[in-house]
Amino acid sequence: MEKLIIQGNHPLNGEIKISGAKNATLPILAASLLSEAPIQVSNIPHLQDVTTIVSLLGQIGVNITLDERTNIEINAKELCSFHAPYELVRTMRASILVLGPLLSRLGEAEVSLPGGCAIGTRPVDQHLKGLQAMGAEIQIEKGYIKAKAKRLRGASIVMDIVTVTGTENIMMAATLAKGQTIIHNAAREPEVTDLANFLNTLGAKIKGAGTSTIIIDGVDHLTGGSYHVLPDRIETGTYLAAAAITRGKIKLKNTRPDLLESVLLKLEEAGAFIDTGTDWVSLDMKGQRPRAVNVSTAPFPAFPTDMQAQMMALNTVAEGSGVITETVFENRFMHVQELQRMGANIALKGNTAICMGIDNLHGAPVMATDLRASASLVLAGLAAHGETTINRIYHIDRGYECIEEKLAQLGARIHRMPEGN
Ligand code: EPU
């Protein structure tokens, strides 16, 4: 398996471009199933998760052309299957995003239940409850969700908890339903809004995305169109935290700092000097050690769970102690034990991690366990004295485009060791 090798303790310095958002790209590609006309999408990140959804859509009969840059052409005119197999779904839970569109477009869908996950149990009951309220008949058989509906009809749906892909699945299904659907307690994440904007480009009638009440008036069909995916706010936050932990100075271009306020505020609290424009953000630590911060994760616009592990890495070498509370997923502290192997002083108590900052981490061999946990290990490796080897980096490749190239561009001493070495 490939590994990342990092020689740490060098401040990051320079400029890089941020890629398109993974968590907007995945639902947008799934939503292309709803239209029979050609669609072009740009700013697509080259990521393993994008490859997975492209293969899944290909198996369903969608014709997809990717160019070497970041553009994709999609034609979902002739679909040949309504089946999303276990082999693909188990490698990427977001495959559940084809459930709503397939059911709405074809009247039938068979999607494998995603199964367990490193960060929590992650049930999909809210997705199913919403579709059932719209008239779908749903059965779980042999590990598959089997859903049928002649034509979905609009409904008023109250989500019991805020769920990002749950909101997206119902919103997609509702675009072609008969009548009006109202989603109460909807997720407000910018990626939900981006999906709504994409669907509206194709002629959908969605209002209220970005608030907790989304209203969708069903239409008979969607048209084709072109769309540019929004920048990845979590990639942005991860590089900013990388600069903060190494006491560096960086500028990130092609991004949207307005989508990252809770993270920017915490980085400022940690001692960073932050400057922003409409499509860029810069961070300067002026060579100073960061200060530890307290963080509690919650749905947007609060602090994102997808930045929790990276803030934990920052706290490990910060001045003072910081308390991190994870409220979204029940098991998202897998990075703690790996950070401890690098010398971090972290005590875990339920969903809270108390971290006492130490002067220096030391390099060590560590193992990536999930996407954001691996990002925190990269950050720790960049700050640590000596060499850090990160194993199982396929997790990182799921969500960070060319991470070692971008970090090298910022002056990091990082390289990828090919398989077998
Ligand atoms: N939940 C339920 N029932 C449901 C759906 C969710 O109990 O039917 C629970 C989950 O178990 C969790 C909470 O609700 O405790 C929130 O989960 P949510 O459904 O919002 O997560 P998701 O839609 O599966 C997306 C992102 C995640 C991100 C979360 C939270 C995508 C493709 N994935 O997941 O991204 O952490 O929202 O913001 O959009 C990542 O990129 O590393 C990642 C994990």
Coordinates of C-alpha atoms and ligand atoms in Angstrom, one line a residue:
M1 CA 0.0 0.0 0.0
E2 CA 1.2 3.5 -0.7
K3 CA 2.5 5.7 2.1
L4 CA 3.2 9.3 2.7
I5 CA 6.5 10.2 4.2
I6 CA 6.9 13.7 5.8
Q7 CA 10.0 15.4 7.2
G8 CA 8.3 17.8 9.6
N9 CA 9.1 21.0 11.5
H10 CA 9.1 23.4 8.4
P11 CA 6.7 26.3 8.1
L12 CA 4.4 26.2 5.1
N13 CA 4.8 29.2 2.8
G14 CA 3.3 30.1 -0.5
E15 CA 0.1 30.0 -2.6
I16 CA -2.1 27.2 -3.9
K17 CA -5.5 26.7 -5.6
I18 CA -8.4 25.0 -3.9
S19 CA -10.3 22.3 -5.8
G20 CA -14.0 21.8 -6.2
A21 CA -15.9 20.5 -3.2
K22 CA -16.1 16.7 -2.9
N23 CA -19.4 16.8 -1.0
A24 CA -21.1 19.0 -3.6
T25 CA -19.7 17.0 -6.6
L26 CA -21.1 13.7 -5.3
P27 CA -24.8 14.8 -5.0
I28 CA -24.5 16.9 -8.2
L29 CA -23.3 13.9 -10.2
A30 CA -26.0 11.7 -8.6
A31 CA -28.6 14.3 -9.5
S32 CA -27.7 14.1 -13.2
L33 CA -29.7 10.9 -13.2
L34 CA -32.8 13.1 -13.0
S35 CA -32.3 14.7 -16.5
E36 CA -32.5 13.1 -19.9
A37 CA -30.6 16.0 -21.5
P38 CA -26.8 16.6 -21.7
I39 CA -25.2 18.3 -18.7
Q40 CA -21.7 19.8 -18.3
V41 CA -20.2 20.2 -14.9
S42 CA -16.9 22.0 -14.2
N43 CA -14.5 22.3 -11.2
I44 CA -14.8 18.6 -10.5
P45 CA -12.0 17.4 -8.2
H46 CA -9.9 14.4 -9.1
L47 CA -10.7 12.2 -6.2
Q48 CA -11.2 8.5 -5.5
D49 CA -14.8 9.2 -4.3
V50 CA -15.6 10.9 -7.6
T51 CA -14.2 7.9 -9.5
T52 CA -16.5 5.7 -7.4
I53 CA -19.7 7.6 -8.2
V54 CA -18.7 7.9 -11.9
S55 CA -18.3 4.0 -12.0
L56 CA -21.7 3.6 -10.2
L57 CA -23.4 6.0 -12.7
G58 CA -21.7 4.2 -15.6
Q59 CA -23.1 0.9 -14.4
I60 CA -26.6 2.4 -14.3
G61 CA -26.2 3.5 -17.9
V62 CA -25.1 7.1 -17.7
N63 CA -22.7 8.2 -20.4
I64 CA -19.9 10.2 -18.8
T65 CA -16.9 11.9 -20.4
L66 CA -14.2 13.3 -18.2
D67 CA -11.5 15.6 -19.7
E68 CA -7.9 15.9 -18.2
R69 CA -8.9 19.1 -16.5
T70 CA -11.9 19.4 -14.2
N71 CA -14.8 19.1 -16.6
I72 CA -17.3 16.4 -17.1
E73 CA -20.0 15.8 -19.7
I74 CA -23.0 13.7 -18.6
N75 CA -25.8 12.1 -20.5
A76 CA -28.3 10.1 -18.6
K77 CA -30.9 9.7 -21.4
E78 CA -30.9 5.9 -21.5
L79 CA -30.6 4.2 -18.2
C80 CA -30.2 0.4 -18.1
S81 CA -30.3 -0.4 -14.4
F82 CA -31.8 0.8 -11.1
H83 CA -29.3 -1.2 -9.0
A84 CA -26.4 0.1 -6.9
P85 CA -24.4 -2.9 -5.8
Y86 CA -22.9 -3.6 -2.4
E87 CA -19.4 -3.8 -3.9
L88 CA -19.5 -0.1 -4.8
V89 CA -21.7 1.2 -2.0
R90 CA -19.6 -0.4 0.8
T91 CA -16.5 1.6 -0.5
M92 CA -18.4 4.9 -0.4
R93 CA -21.5 5.6 1.7
A94 CA -22.4 8.6 -0.4
S95 CA -23.6 6.1 -3.1
I96 CA -26.9 6.2 -1.2
L97 CA -27.3 9.5 -3.0
V98 CA -28.5 7.7 -6.1
L99 CA -31.6 6.3 -4.2
G100 CA -33.8 9.4 -4.5
P101 CA -32.9 10.3 -8.1
L102 CA -33.3 6.6 -9.4
L103 CA -36.7 6.2 -7.6
S104 CA -37.9 9.6 -9.0
R105 CA -36.7 9.0 -12.5
L106 CA -37.4 5.3 -13.0
G107 CA -40.1 4.5 -10.3
E108 CA -37.8 1.9 -8.8
A109 CA -34.4 1.7 -7.1
E110 CA -32.4 -1.0 -5.4
V111 CA -29.5 0.4 -3.4
S112 CA -27.3 -1.6 -1.1
L113 CA -27.5 -0.6 2.6
P114 CA -24.1 1.1 3.2
G115 CA -23.2 -0.9 6.4
G116 CA -20.7 0.1 9.1
C117 CA -18.3 3.0 9.0
A118 CA -15.2 4.0 11.0
I119 CA -16.7 7.2 12.3
G120 CA -20.2 6.1 13.5
T121 CA -23.2 3.9 12.7
R122 CA -24.6 6.4 10.2
P123 CA -28.1 5.0 9.6
V124 CA -30.2 6.1 6.6
D125 CA -33.6 6.0 8.3
Q126 CA -34.3 9.7 7.6
H127 CA -33.7 9.2 3.9
L128 CA -36.2 6.3 3.9
K129 CA -38.7 8.1 6.1
G130 CA -38.8 11.0 3.7
L131 CA -39.2 8.9 0.6
Q132 CA -42.0 6.9 2.3
A133 CA -43.8 10.1 3.1
M134 CA -43.7 10.9 -0.6
G135 CA -45.4 7.6 -1.4
A136 CA -42.5 5.2 -1.9
E137 CA -42.9 1.6 -0.8
I138 CA -39.7 0.5 0.8
Q139 CA -38.4 -2.9 1.9
I140 CA -35.1 -4.0 3.2
E141 CA -34.2 -7.4 1.6
K142 CA -30.9 -9.2 1.7
G143 CA -29.0 -6.1 2.6
Y144 CA -30.6 -4.0 -0.1
I145 CA -33.1 -1.0 0.1
K146 CA -35.8 -1.9 -2.4
A147 CA -37.9 1.2 -3.2
K148 CA -40.8 1.5 -5.6
A149 CA -43.2 4.4 -6.5
K150 CA -45.2 5.0 -9.7
R151 CA -44.7 8.7 -9.3
L152 CA -43.6 10.3 -6.0
R153 CA -45.9 12.9 -4.6
G154 CA -45.1 16.0 -2.7
A155 CA -45.2 15.9 1.1
S156 CA -44.4 17.9 4.2
I157 CA -41.4 16.2 5.8
V158 CA -39.9 16.9 9.2
M159 CA -36.4 15.6 9.6
D160 CA -35.8 14.2 13.1
I161 CA -32.2 15.2 12.9
V162 CA -30.2 17.4 10.6
T163 CA -28.8 15.2 7.8
V164 CA -26.8 16.4 4.8
T165 CA -27.2 13.5 2.4
G166 CA -30.7 12.8 3.8
T167 CA -31.8 16.4 2.9
E168 CA -30.1 16.0 -0.5
N169 CA -31.8 12.7 -1.3
I170 CA -35.2 14.0 -0.6
M171 CA -34.6 17.2 -2.4
M172 CA -33.5 15.4 -5.5
A173 CA -36.5 13.0 -5.4
A174 CA -38.9 15.9 -4.9
T175 CA -37.8 17.7 -8.0
L176 CA -39.7 15.3 -10.3
A177 CA -42.5 14.5 -7.8
K178 CA -46.1 15.6 -8.3
G179 CA -46.8 18.7 -6.2
Q180 CA -45.0 20.5 -3.5
T181 CA -42.5 19.0 -1.0
I182 CA -41.5 20.9 2.1
I183 CA -38.4 19.7 4.1
H184 CA -38.4 21.0 7.6
N185 CA -35.2 20.9 9.7
A186 CA -33.2 20.6 6.5
A187 CA -29.4 20.7 6.5
R188 CA -28.1 24.2 5.7
E189 CA -24.6 23.1 4.5
P190 CA -23.4 25.1 1.5
E191 CA -23.1 21.8 -0.5
V192 CA -26.9 21.4 -0.1
T193 CA -27.4 24.9 -1.5
D194 CA -25.0 24.1 -4.4
L195 CA -27.0 21.0 -5.3
A196 CA -30.2 23.1 -5.2
N197 CA -28.6 25.7 -7.5
F198 CA -27.5 23.0 -9.9
L199 CA -31.0 21.5 -10.0
N200 CA -32.5 25.0 -10.5
T201 CA -30.1 25.5 -13.5
L202 CA -31.8 22.4 -15.0
G203 CA -35.3 23.8 -14.4
A204 CA -36.1 22.5 -11.0
K205 CA -38.1 24.8 -8.7
I206 CA -36.3 24.8 -5.3
K207 CA -36.5 27.6 -2.8
G208 CA -35.1 28.1 0.7
A209 CA -31.9 26.0 0.3
G210 CA -29.4 27.3 2.8
T211 CA -32.2 27.7 5.4
S212 CA -33.8 25.0 7.5
T213 CA -37.0 25.0 5.3
I214 CA -36.6 23.9 1.7
I215 CA -39.6 24.1 -0.6
I216 CA -39.6 22.1 -3.8
D217 CA -42.3 22.4 -6.5
G218 CA -42.1 19.2 -8.6
V219 CA -41.7 19.6 -12.4
D220 CA -42.4 17.0 -15.1
H221 CA -38.8 16.9 -16.4
L222 CA -35.4 18.6 -16.1
T223 CA -33.5 20.1 -19.0
G224 CA -29.7 20.1 -19.7
G225 CA -27.3 22.8 -18.6
S226 CA -23.8 23.8 -17.4
Y227 CA -22.7 24.2 -13.8
H228 CA -19.5 25.1 -11.9
V229 CA -19.1 23.2 -8.5
L230 CA -18.4 25.4 -5.5
P231 CA -14.9 25.3 -3.9
D232 CA -14.1 22.8 -1.1
R233 CA -14.4 24.6 2.2
I234 CA -13.0 21.6 4.2
E235 CA -9.9 21.4 1.9
T236 CA -9.5 25.2 2.5
G237 CA -9.8 24.8 6.2
T238 CA -7.4 21.9 6.2
Y239 CA -4.6 23.8 4.5
L240 CA -5.2 26.8 6.7
A241 CA -4.8 24.6 9.8
A242 CA -1.7 23.1 8.2
A243 CA -0.2 26.6 7.9
A244 CA -1.2 27.4 11.5
I245 CA 0.3 24.3 13.0
T246 CA 3.6 24.9 11.2
R247 CA 3.6 28.6 12.1
G248 CA 3.6 29.5 8.4
K249 CA 2.1 32.0 6.0
I250 CA -0.1 30.9 3.0
K251 CA -2.7 32.2 0.5
L252 CA -5.4 30.0 -0.9
K253 CA -7.0 30.9 -4.2
N254 CA -10.2 29.8 -6.0
T255 CA -12.1 29.4 -2.7
R256 CA -15.0 30.9 -0.7
P257 CA -14.0 32.2 2.8
D258 CA -17.6 33.2 3.4
L259 CA -18.4 29.5 3.7
L260 CA -15.9 29.0 6.5
E261 CA -16.6 31.6 9.1
S262 CA -16.7 29.3 12.1
V263 CA -13.3 27.8 11.2
L264 CA -11.7 31.2 10.5
L265 CA -12.9 32.5 13.8
K266 CA -11.3 29.5 15.6
L267 CA -8.0 30.0 13.7
E268 CA -8.0 33.7 14.7
E269 CA -8.6 32.6 18.3
A270 CA -5.6 30.3 17.9
G271 CA -3.5 33.4 17.0
A272 CA -3.7 33.4 13.2
F273 CA -3.8 36.6 11.2
I274 CA -6.4 36.1 8.5
D275 CA -7.2 38.2 5.5
T276 CA -10.0 37.4 3.0
G277 CA -11.2 38.5 -0.5
T278 CA -14.3 37.1 -2.3
D279 CA -12.3 34.2 -3.7
W280 CA -9.2 33.9 -1.6
V281 CA -8.1 33.7 2.0
S282 CA -4.6 34.1 3.6
L283 CA -3.3 33.1 7.0
D284 CA -0.1 34.3 8.7
M285 CA 1.0 32.9 12.1
K286 CA 3.9 35.5 12.1
G287 CA 6.1 32.6 13.3
Q288 CA 4.2 32.2 16.6
R289 CA 3.1 29.1 18.3
P290 CA -0.7 28.6 18.1
R291 CA -2.9 28.9 21.2
A292 CA -5.2 25.9 22.1
V293 CA -8.9 26.4 21.3
N294 CA -12.2 24.8 22.5
V295 CA -14.3 23.5 19.7
S296 CA -17.8 21.9 19.6
T297 CA -18.9 20.4 16.2
A298 CA -22.5 20.8 14.9
P299 CA -24.3 21.2 11.6
F300 CA -23.6 24.3 9.5
P301 CA -23.1 27.2 10.2
A302 CA -21.5 25.9 13.4
F303 CA -18.0 24.3 13.4
P304 CA -17.9 21.4 10.9
T305 CA -17.2 17.9 12.1
D306 CA -15.1 17.5 9.0
M307 CA -12.6 20.0 10.5
Q308 CA -12.6 18.5 14.0
A309 CA -9.6 16.2 13.6
Q310 CA -7.5 18.9 12.0
M311 CA -8.2 21.3 15.0
M312 CA -7.3 18.5 17.3
A313 CA -3.9 18.2 15.6
L314 CA -3.4 22.0 16.0
N315 CA -4.2 21.8 19.8
T316 CA -1.6 19.0 20.3
V317 CA 1.3 21.6 19.8
A318 CA -0.6 24.7 21.0
E319 CA 0.0 26.7 24.1
G320 CA -2.5 25.8 26.8
S321 CA -5.2 23.2 26.7
G322 CA -8.2 22.8 24.5
V323 CA -11.4 20.8 24.7
I324 CA -13.0 19.4 21.6
T325 CA -16.5 18.0 21.7
E326 CA -17.8 16.0 18.8
T327 CA -21.6 16.1 18.6
V328 CA -22.3 14.9 15.0
F329 CA -20.7 11.4 14.9
E330 CA -20.4 9.1 17.8
N331 CA -17.0 7.6 17.0
R332 CA -15.0 10.3 15.3
F333 CA -11.9 10.2 17.5
M334 CA -9.9 7.5 15.8
H335 CA -7.0 9.9 15.1
V336 CA -6.5 10.4 18.9
Q337 CA -4.6 7.2 19.4
E338 CA -2.4 7.9 16.3
L339 CA -1.7 11.4 17.5
Q340 CA -0.7 10.0 20.9
R341 CA 1.8 7.8 19.1
M342 CA 3.5 11.0 18.1
G343 CA 3.6 12.2 21.7
A344 CA 0.3 14.1 21.9
N345 CA -1.2 14.6 25.4
I346 CA -5.0 13.9 24.8
A347 CA -7.5 12.5 27.3
L348 CA -10.7 11.1 25.9
K349 CA -14.0 11.2 27.9
G350 CA -17.0 10.2 25.9
N351 CA -17.5 12.6 23.1
T352 CA -14.9 15.0 24.5
A353 CA -11.2 15.2 23.9
I354 CA -9.1 17.2 26.3
C355 CA -5.7 18.1 24.8
M356 CA -2.8 19.7 26.7
G357 CA -0.5 21.3 24.2
I358 CA 3.1 20.0 24.2
D359 CA 6.2 21.8 22.8
N360 CA 6.8 19.3 20.0
L361 CA 5.4 16.2 18.4
H362 CA 7.9 13.6 17.3
G363 CA 7.6 11.8 13.9
A364 CA 6.4 8.2 14.0
P365 CA 4.8 5.6 11.7
V366 CA 1.0 6.1 11.9
M367 CA -2.1 4.8 10.2
A368 CA -4.9 6.7 8.5
T369 CA -8.3 5.4 9.6
D370 CA -10.7 7.7 7.7
L371 CA -10.5 10.7 5.5
R372 CA -10.4 13.6 8.0
A373 CA -8.4 11.6 10.6
S374 CA -5.7 11.1 7.9
A375 CA -5.7 14.8 7.3
S376 CA -5.0 15.4 10.9
L377 CA -2.0 13.0 10.8
V378 CA -0.6 14.9 7.8
L379 CA -0.9 18.1 9.8
A380 CA 0.8 16.5 12.8
G381 CA 3.5 15.1 10.6
L382 CA 4.2 18.6 9.1
A383 CA 4.7 20.0 12.6
A384 CA 6.5 17.1 14.2
H385 CA 10.3 16.8 14.6
G386 CA 11.7 14.0 12.5
E387 CA 10.0 11.7 10.0
T388 CA 6.4 10.6 10.0
T389 CA 5.2 7.7 7.8
I390 CA 1.4 7.7 7.1
N391 CA 0.1 4.3 6.1
R392 CA -3.3 3.5 4.4
I393 CA -3.4 6.8 2.6
Y394 CA -6.1 5.6 0.2
H395 CA -8.4 7.4 2.8
I396 CA -6.7 10.7 2.0
D397 CA -7.0 10.2 -1.8
R398 CA -10.8 9.9 -1.3
G399 CA -11.1 13.6 -0.4
Y400 CA -7.9 15.6 -1.0
E401 CA -6.8 16.2 -4.6
C402 CA -3.0 15.9 -5.1
I403 CA -2.3 16.5 -1.4
E404 CA 1.4 15.9 -1.5
E405 CA 1.8 18.1 -4.6
K406 CA -0.1 21.0 -3.1
L407 CA 1.8 20.7 0.2
A408 CA 5.1 20.5 -1.6
Q409 CA 4.2 23.6 -3.5
L410 CA 3.9 25.2 0.0
G411 CA 7.4 24.1 0.8
A412 CA 6.5 20.9 2.8
R413 CA 9.0 18.0 2.6
I414 CA 6.6 15.3 1.7
H415 CA 6.6 12.4 -0.8
R416 CA 4.5 9.4 -1.7
M417 CA 6.1 6.0 -1.4
P418 CA 4.7 3.7 -4.0
E419 CA 3.3 0.3 -3.1
G420 CA 5.7 -2.4 -2.2
N421 CA 8.4 -0.2 -0.6
Ligands
EPU1 N1 -28.1 10.2 10.7 C1 -29.2 9.4 11.2 N2 -30.1 9.0 10.3 C2 -30.1 9.3 9.0 C3 -29.0 10.1 8.5 C4 -28.1 10.6 9.4 O1 -29.2 9.1 12.3 O2 -30.9 8.9 8.2 C5 -27.1 10.7 11.7 C6 -25.7 10.3 11.3 O3 -25.5 9.0 11.9 C7 -24.9 11.4 12.0 C8 -25.8 12.6 11.8 O4 -27.1 12.1 11.5 O5 -24.8 11.1 13.4 C9 -25.4 13.5 10.7 O6 -25.1 12.7 9.5 P1 -25.4 13.2 8.0 O7 -26.4 12.4 7.4 O8 -25.5 14.7 8.0 O9 -24.0 12.8 7.3 P2 -23.8 12.4 5.8 O10 -24.8 13.1 5.0 O11 -23.8 10.9 5.8 C10 -22.2 14.3 5.1 C11 -20.9 14.4 4.5 C12 -19.9 14.0 5.6 C13 -20.0 15.0 6.8 C14 -21.5 14.9 7.3 C15 -21.8 15.9 8.4 C16 -21.2 13.9 2.2 C17 -21.0 13.0 1.0 N3 -20.8 13.5 3.4 O12 -22.4 12.9 5.5 O13 -18.6 14.2 5.0 O14 -19.2 14.6 7.8 O15 -22.4 15.2 6.2 O16 -21.5 17.2 7.9 O17 -21.8 15.0 2.0 C18 -16.2 13.8 4.9 O18 -16.3 14.5 3.8 O19 -15.2 13.4 5.4 C19 -17.5 13.4 5.4 C20 -17.6 12.3 6.3

